[in-house]
mmCIF file of C-alpha atoms and ligand atoms in Angstrom:
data_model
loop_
_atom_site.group_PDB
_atom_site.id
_atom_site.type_symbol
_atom_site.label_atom_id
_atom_site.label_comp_id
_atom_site.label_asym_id
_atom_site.label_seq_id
_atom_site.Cartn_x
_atom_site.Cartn_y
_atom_site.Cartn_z
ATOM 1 C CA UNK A 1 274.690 178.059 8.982
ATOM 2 C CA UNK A 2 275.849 181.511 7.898
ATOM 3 C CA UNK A 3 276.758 184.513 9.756
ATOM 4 C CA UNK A 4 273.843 186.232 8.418
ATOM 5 C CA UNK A 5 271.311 183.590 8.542
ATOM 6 C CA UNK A 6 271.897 183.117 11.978
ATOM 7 C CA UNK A 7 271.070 186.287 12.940
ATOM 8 C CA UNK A 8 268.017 186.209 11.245
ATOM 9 C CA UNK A 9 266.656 183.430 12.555
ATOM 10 C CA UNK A 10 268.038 184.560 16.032
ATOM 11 C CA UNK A 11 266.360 187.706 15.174
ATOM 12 C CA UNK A 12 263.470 185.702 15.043
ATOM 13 C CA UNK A 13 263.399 183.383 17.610
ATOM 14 C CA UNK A 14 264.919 186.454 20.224
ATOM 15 C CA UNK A 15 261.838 188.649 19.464
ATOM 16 C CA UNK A 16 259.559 186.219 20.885
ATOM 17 C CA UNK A 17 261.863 185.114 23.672
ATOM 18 C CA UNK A 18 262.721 188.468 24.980
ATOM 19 C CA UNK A 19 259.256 190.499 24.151
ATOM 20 C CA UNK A 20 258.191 188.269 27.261
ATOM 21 C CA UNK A 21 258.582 187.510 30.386
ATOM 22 C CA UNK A 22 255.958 187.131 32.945
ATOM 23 C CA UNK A 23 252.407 185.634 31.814
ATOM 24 C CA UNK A 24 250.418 186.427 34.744
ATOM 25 C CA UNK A 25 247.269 184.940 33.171
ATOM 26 C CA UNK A 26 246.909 180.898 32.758
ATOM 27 C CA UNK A 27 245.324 179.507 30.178
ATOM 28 C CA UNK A 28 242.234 177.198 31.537
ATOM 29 C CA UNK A 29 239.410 178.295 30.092
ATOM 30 C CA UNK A 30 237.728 176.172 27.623
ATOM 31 C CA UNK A 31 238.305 176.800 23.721
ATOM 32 C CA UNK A 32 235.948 178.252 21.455
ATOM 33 C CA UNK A 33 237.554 176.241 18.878
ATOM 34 C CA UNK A 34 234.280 174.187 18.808
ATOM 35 C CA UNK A 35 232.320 176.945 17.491
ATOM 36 C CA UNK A 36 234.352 178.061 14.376
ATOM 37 C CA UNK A 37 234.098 176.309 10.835
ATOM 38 C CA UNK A 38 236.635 174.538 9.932
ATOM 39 C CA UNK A 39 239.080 176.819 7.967
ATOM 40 C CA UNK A 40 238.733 179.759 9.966
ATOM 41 C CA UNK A 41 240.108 177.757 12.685
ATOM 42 C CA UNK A 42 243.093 176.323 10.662
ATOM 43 C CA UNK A 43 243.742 179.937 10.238
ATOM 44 C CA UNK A 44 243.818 181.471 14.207
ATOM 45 C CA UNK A 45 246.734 181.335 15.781
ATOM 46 C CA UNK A 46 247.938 178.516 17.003
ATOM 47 C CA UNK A 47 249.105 179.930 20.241
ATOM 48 C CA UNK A 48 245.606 181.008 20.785
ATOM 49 C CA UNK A 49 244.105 177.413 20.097
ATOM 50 C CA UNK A 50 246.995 175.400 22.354
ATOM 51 C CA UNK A 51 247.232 177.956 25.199
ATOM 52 C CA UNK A 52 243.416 177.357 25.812
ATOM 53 C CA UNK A 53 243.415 173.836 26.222
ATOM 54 C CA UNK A 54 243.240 173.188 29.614
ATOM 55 C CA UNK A 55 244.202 169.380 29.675
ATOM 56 C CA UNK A 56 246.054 166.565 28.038
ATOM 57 C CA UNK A 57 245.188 163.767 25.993
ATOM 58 C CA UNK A 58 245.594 160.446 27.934
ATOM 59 C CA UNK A 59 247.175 157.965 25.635
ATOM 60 C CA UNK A 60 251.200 156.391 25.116
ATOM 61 C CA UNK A 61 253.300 159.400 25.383
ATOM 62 C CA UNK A 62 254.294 161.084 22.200
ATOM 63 C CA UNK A 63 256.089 163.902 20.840
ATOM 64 C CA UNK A 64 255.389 165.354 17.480
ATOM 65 C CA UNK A 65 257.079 167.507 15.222
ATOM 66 C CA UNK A 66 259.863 170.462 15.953
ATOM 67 C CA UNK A 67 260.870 171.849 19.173
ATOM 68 C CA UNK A 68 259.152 175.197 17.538
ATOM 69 C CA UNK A 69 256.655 173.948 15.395
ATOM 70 C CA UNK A 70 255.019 170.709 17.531
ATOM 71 C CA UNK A 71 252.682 169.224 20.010
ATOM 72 C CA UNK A 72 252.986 165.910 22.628
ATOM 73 C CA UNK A 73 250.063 163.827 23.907
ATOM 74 C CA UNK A 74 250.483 161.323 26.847
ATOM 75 C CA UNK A 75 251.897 164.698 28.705
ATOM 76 C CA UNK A 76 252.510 164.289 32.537
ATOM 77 C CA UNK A 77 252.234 166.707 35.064
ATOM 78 C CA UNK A 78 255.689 167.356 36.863
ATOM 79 C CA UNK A 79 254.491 167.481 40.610
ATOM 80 C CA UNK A 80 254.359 171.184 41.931
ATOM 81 C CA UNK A 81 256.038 170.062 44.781
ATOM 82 C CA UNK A 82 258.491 167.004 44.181
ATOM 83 C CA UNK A 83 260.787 165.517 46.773
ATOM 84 C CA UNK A 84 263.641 168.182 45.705
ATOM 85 C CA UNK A 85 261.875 170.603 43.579
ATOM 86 C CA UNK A 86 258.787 172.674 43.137
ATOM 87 C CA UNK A 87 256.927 174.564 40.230
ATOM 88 C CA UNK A 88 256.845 178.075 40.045
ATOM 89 C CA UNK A 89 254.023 179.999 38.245
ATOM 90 C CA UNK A 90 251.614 177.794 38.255
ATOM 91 C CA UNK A 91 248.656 179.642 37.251
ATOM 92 C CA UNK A 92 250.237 179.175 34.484
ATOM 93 C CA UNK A 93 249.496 175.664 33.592
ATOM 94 C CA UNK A 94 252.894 174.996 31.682
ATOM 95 C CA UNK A 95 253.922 171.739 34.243
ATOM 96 C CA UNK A 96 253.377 169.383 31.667
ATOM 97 C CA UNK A 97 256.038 167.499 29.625
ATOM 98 C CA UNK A 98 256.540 164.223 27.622
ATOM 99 C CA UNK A 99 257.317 161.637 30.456
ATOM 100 C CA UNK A 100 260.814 161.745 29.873
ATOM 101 C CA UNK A 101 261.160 164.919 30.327
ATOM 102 C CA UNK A 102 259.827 164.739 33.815
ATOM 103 C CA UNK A 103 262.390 161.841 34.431
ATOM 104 C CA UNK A 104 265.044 163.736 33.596
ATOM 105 C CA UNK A 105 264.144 166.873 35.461
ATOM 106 C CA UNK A 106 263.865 164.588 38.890
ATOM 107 C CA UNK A 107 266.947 163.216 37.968
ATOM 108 C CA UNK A 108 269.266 166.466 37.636
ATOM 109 C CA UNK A 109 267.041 167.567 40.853
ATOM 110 C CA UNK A 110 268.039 164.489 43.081
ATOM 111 C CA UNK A 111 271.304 164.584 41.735
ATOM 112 C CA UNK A 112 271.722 168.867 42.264
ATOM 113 C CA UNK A 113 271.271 168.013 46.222
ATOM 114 C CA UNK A 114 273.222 165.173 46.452
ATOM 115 C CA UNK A 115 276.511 166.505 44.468
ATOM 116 C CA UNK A 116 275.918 169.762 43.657
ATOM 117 C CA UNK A 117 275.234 171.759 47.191
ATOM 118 C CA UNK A 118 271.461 172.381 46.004
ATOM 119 C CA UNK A 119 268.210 172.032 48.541
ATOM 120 C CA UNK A 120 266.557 171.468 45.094
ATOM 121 C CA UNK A 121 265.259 173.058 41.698
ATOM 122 C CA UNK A 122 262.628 175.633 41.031
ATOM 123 C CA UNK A 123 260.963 174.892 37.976
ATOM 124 C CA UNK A 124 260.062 177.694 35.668
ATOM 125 C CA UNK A 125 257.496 177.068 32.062
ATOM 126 C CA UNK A 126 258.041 173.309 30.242
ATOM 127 C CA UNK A 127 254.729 172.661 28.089
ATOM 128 C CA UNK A 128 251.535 173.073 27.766
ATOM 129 C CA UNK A 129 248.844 170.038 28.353
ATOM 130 C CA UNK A 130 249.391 169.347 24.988
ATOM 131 C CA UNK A 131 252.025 171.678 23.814
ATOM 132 C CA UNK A 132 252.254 173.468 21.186
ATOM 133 C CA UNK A 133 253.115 177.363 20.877
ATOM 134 C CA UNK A 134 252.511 179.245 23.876
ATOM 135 C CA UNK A 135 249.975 182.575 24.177
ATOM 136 C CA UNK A 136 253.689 184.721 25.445
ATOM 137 C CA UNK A 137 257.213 183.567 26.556
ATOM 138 C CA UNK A 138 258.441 181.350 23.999
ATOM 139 C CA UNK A 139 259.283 179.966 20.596
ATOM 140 C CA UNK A 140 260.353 176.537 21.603
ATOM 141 C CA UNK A 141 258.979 174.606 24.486
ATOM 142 C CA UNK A 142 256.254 172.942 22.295
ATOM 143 C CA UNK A 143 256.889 168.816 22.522
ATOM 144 C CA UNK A 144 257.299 168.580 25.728
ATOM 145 C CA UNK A 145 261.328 168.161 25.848
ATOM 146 C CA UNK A 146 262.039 171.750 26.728
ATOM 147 C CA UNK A 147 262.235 173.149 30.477
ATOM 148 C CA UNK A 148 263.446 176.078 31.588
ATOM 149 C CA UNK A 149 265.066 175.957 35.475
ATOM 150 C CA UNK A 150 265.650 178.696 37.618
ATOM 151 C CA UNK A 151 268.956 179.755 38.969
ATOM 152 C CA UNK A 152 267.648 181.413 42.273
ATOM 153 C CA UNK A 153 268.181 178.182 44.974
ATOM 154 C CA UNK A 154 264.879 176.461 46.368
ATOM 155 C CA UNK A 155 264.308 178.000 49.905
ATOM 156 C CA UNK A 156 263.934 175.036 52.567
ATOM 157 C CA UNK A 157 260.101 175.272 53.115
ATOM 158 C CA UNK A 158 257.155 175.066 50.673
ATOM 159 C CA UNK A 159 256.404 178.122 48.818
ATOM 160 C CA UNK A 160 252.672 179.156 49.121
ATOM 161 C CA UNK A 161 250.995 179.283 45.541
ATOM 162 C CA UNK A 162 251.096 183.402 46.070
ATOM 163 C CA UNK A 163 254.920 183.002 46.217
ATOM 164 C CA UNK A 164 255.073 180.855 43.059
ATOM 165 C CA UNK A 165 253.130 183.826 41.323
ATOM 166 C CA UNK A 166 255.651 186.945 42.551
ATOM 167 C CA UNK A 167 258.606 185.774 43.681
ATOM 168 C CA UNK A 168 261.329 187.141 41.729
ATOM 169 C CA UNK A 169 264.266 185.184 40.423
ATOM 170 C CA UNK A 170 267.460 186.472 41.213
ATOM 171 C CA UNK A 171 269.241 187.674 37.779
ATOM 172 C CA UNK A 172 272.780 186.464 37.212
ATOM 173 C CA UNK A 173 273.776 188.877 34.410
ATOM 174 C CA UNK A 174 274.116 192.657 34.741
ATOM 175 C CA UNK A 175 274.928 193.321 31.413
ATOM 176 C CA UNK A 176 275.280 191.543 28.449
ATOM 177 C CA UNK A 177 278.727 191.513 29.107
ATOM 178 C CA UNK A 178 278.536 191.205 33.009
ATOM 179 C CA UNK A 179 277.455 188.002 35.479
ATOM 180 C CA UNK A 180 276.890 189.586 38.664
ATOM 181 C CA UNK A 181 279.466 187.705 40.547
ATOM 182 C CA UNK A 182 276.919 188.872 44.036
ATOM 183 C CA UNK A 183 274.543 186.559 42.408
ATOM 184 C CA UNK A 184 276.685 183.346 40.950
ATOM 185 C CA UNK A 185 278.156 181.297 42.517
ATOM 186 C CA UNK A 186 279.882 177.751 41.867
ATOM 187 C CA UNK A 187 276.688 175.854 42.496
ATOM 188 C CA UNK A 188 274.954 177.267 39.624
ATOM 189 C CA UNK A 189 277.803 176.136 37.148
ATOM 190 C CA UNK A 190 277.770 172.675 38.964
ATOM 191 C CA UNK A 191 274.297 172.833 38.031
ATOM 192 C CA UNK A 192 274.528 173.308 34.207
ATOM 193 C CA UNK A 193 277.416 170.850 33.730
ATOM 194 C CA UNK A 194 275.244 168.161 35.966
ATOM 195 C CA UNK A 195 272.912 168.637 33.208
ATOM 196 C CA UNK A 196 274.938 168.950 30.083
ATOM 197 C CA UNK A 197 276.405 165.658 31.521
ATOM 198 C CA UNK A 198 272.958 163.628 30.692
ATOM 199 C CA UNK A 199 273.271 161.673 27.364
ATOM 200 C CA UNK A 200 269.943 162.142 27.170
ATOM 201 C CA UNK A 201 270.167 165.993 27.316
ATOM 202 C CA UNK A 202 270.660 167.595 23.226
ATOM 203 C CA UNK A 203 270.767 171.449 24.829
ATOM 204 C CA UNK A 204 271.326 173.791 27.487
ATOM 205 C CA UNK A 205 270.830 177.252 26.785
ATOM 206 C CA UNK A 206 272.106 180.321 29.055
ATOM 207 C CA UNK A 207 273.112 184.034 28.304
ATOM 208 C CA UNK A 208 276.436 184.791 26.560
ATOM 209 C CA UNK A 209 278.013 185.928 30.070
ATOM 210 C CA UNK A 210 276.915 182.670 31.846
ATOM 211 C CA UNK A 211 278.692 180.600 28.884
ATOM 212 C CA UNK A 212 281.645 182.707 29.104
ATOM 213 C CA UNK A 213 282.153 182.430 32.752
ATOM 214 C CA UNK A 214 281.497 178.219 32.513
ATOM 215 C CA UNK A 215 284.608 178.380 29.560
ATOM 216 C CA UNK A 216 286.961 180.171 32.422
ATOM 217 C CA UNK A 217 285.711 177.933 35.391
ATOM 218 C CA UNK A 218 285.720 174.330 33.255
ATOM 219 C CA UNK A 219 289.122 172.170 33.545
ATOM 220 C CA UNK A 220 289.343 168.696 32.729
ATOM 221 C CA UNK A 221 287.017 167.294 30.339
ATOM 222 C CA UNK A 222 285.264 170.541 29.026
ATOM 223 C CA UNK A 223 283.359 168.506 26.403
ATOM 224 C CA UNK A 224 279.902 169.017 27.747
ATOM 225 C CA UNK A 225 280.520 172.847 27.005
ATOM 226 C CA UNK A 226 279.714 172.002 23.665
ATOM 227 C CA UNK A 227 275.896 171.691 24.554
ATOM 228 C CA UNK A 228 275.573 174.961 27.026
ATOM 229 C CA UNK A 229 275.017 177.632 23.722
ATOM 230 C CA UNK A 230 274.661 181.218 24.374
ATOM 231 C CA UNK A 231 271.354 182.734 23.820
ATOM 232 C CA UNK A 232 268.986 185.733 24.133
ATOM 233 C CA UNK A 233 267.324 186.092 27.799
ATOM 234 C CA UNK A 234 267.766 183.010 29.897
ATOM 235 C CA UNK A 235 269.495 185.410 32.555
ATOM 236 C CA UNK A 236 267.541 183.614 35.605
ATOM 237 C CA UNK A 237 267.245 180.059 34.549
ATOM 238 C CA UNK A 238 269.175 177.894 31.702
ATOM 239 C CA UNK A 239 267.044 175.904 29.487
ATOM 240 C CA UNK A 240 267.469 172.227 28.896
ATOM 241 C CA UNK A 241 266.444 170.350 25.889
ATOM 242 C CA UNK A 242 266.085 166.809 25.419
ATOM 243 C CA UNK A 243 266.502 164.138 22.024
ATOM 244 C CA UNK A 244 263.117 162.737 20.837
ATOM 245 C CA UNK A 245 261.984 160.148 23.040
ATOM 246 C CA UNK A 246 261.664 156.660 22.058
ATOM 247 C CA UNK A 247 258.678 155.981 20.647
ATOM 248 C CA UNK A 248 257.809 159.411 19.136
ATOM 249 C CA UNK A 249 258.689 158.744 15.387
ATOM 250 C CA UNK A 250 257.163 161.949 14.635
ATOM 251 C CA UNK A 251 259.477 163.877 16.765
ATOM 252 C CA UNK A 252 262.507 165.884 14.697
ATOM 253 C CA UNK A 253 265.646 166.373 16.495
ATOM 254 C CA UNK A 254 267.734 170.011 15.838
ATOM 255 C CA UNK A 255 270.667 169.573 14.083
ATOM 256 C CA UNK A 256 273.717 168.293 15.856
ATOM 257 C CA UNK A 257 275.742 171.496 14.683
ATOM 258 C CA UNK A 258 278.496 171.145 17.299
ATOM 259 C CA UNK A 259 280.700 174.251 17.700
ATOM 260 C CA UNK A 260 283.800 173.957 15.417
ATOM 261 C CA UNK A 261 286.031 174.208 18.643
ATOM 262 C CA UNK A 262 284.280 171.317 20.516
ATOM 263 C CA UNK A 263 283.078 173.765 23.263
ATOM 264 C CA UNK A 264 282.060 176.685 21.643
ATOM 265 C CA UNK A 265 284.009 179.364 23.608
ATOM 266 C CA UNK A 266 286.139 180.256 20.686
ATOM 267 C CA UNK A 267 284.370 181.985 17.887
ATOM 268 C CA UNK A 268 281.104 181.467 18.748
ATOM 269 C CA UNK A 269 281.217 182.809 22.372
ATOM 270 C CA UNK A 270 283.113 186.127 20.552
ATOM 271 C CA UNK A 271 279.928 186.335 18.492
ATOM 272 C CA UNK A 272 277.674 186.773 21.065
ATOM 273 C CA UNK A 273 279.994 188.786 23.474
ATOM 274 C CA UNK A 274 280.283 191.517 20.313
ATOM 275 C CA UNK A 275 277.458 193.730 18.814
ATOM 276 C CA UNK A 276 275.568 191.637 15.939
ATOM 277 C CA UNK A 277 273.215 189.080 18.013
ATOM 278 C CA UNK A 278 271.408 192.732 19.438
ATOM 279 C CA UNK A 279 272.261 194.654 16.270
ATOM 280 C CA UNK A 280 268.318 193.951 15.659
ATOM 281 C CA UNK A 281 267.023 194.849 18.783
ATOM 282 C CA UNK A 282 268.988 198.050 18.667
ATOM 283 C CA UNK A 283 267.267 198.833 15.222
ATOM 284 C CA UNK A 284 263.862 197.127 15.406
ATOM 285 C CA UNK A 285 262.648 199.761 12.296
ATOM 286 C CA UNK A 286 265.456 198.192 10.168
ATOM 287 C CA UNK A 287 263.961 194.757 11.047
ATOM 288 C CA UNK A 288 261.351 193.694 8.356
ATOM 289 C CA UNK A 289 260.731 190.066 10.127
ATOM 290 C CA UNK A 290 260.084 191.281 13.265
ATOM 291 C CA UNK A 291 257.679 190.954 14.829
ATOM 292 C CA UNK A 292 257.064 187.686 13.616
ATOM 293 C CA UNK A 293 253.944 186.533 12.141
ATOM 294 C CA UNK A 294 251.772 184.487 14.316
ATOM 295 C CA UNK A 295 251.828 180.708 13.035
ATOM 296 C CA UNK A 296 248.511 179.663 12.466
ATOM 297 C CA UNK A 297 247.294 176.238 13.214
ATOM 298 C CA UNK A 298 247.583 174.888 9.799
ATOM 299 C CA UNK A 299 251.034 175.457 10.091
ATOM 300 C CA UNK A 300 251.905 172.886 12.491
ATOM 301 C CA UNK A 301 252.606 169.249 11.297
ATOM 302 C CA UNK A 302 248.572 167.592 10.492
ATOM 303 C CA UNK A 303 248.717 165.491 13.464
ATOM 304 C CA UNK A 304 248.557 168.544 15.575
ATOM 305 C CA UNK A 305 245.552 169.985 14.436
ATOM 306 C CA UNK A 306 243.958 166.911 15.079
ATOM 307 C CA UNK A 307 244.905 167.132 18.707
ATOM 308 C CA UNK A 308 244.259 170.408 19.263
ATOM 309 C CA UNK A 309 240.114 169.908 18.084
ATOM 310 C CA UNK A 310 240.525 166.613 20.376
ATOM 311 C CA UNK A 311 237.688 166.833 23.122
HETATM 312 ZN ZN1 ZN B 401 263.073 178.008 27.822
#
């Protein structure tokens, strides 16, 4: 991908992730969907239609489409409070993830206390009850194979539901330059390579200071580097993608695009430690693509229409 183009579709993708953060309302009520003929609902916004379902559809787990452009059915709930982890926000409804998902995020919990010096994980937005683009916060996060995990450690006692709603994460960055070494610690790059360590696991994403400070404290095998990508926000938690599932034919993976360097702290890491990736920001009037339009239902692969109108 070229210099340019990858600006513009981080220009893209960065609008919606940074003109965020905090949703305070969940969506639960039921749709009007019901009540609209049948092309002027193909033509609302999809976020609208997906961030009002309040439930999933019980069948085999599937996820369908992109990672920006999809929908999942068979969608679990991960437990708000697991064994070694609990969900934060969760007036939010955005617990629910393709089964695998929820394996995996147990998994790189259990294993954060055993190795890693963590009590456990607080769990920040993964998907909707039957994903699909989300009313605020994100572009991604739509099949089901996208979570994003908090870098503030799990306190030792169950957080009331009030807590979940206003407790604020600690930040790790002070700058887009700076990690606020008061704030990181060793455990929290434990934590990232723990995850980029999964086979199963396609992405982690973090801000460009957090990459740069896991290419200086890596030695031996620095391999899994090549997953952890710098990206706009993600300054309190990291973000970790999974492959399709088995099973979900109608799931696309991203491309593989590994950095040139195998780990991505050459030229790539330069790129987002200089100017360009927040040229846009800096000059929003210069920025004819921003903000983005809404996708509309129709938009999103057939099968996902269908299971949005799903009772
Ligand atoms: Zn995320």
């Amino acid at each position: 991908m070229s210099r340019s183009r990858q600006l513009s579709t981080s220009a893209l993708v960065g609008w919606t992730l940074l003109s965020i953060s905090v949703c305070p309302t969940a969506a639960t009520s039921q749709p009007e969907r019901r009540t609209t003929t049948a092309s002027s609902f193909l033509k609302k916004p999809a976020k609208q239609v997906f961030g009002a379902i309040a439930a999933p559809i019980s069948m085999q787990a599937r996820a369908i489409g992109t990672y920006a452009r999809g929908c999942l059915v068979g969608a679990q709930a991960l437990p708000v409070d697991g064994a070694t982890g609990q969900v934060m926000r969760t007036s939010r409804n955005r617990n629910w993830a393709h089964p695998a998902m929820i394996s995996l995020i147990e998994k790189l919990a259990d294993d954060a206390k055993k190795y890693d010096g963590w009590n456990g994980l607080l769990i920040g937005d993964i998907a909707q009850p039957r994903g699909g683009p989300m009313r605020d916060g994100h572009a991604s996060h739509q099949l089901g194979l996208d979570a994003d995990i908090w870098l503030t450690p799990m306190p030792d006692y169950t957080l009331s539901t009030d807590e979940r709603e206003k407790m604020v994460p600690r930040e790790m960055v002070k700058d887009r330059h700076t990690l606020d070494r008061s704030a990181w610690t060793d455990a929290q790059a434990r934590l990232i390579k723990r995850a980029a360590s999964y086979s199963q696991v396609a992405r982690i994403f973090v801000n460009p200071p957090i990459k740069q400070e896991l290419c200086k404290w890596a030695t031996g095998d620095r391999s899994w580097l090549a997953k952890v990508r710098p990206w706009y926000g993600h300054t309190f938690h990291f973000h970790v993608r999974i492959v399709c599932p088995k099973n979900s034919p109608g799931c696309k993976n991203q491309s593989p695009a590994e950095p040139k360097d195998g780990t991505g702290c050459g030229q790539e890491l330069a790129y987002w430690m200089g100017p360009k990736p927040w040229y846009w920001m800096e000059h929003p009037a210069n920025q004819n693509s921003h903000p983005p339009a809404q996708p509309s239902l129709a938009s999103l692969p057939a099968e996902c229409r269908q299971i949005a109108i799903a009772p």
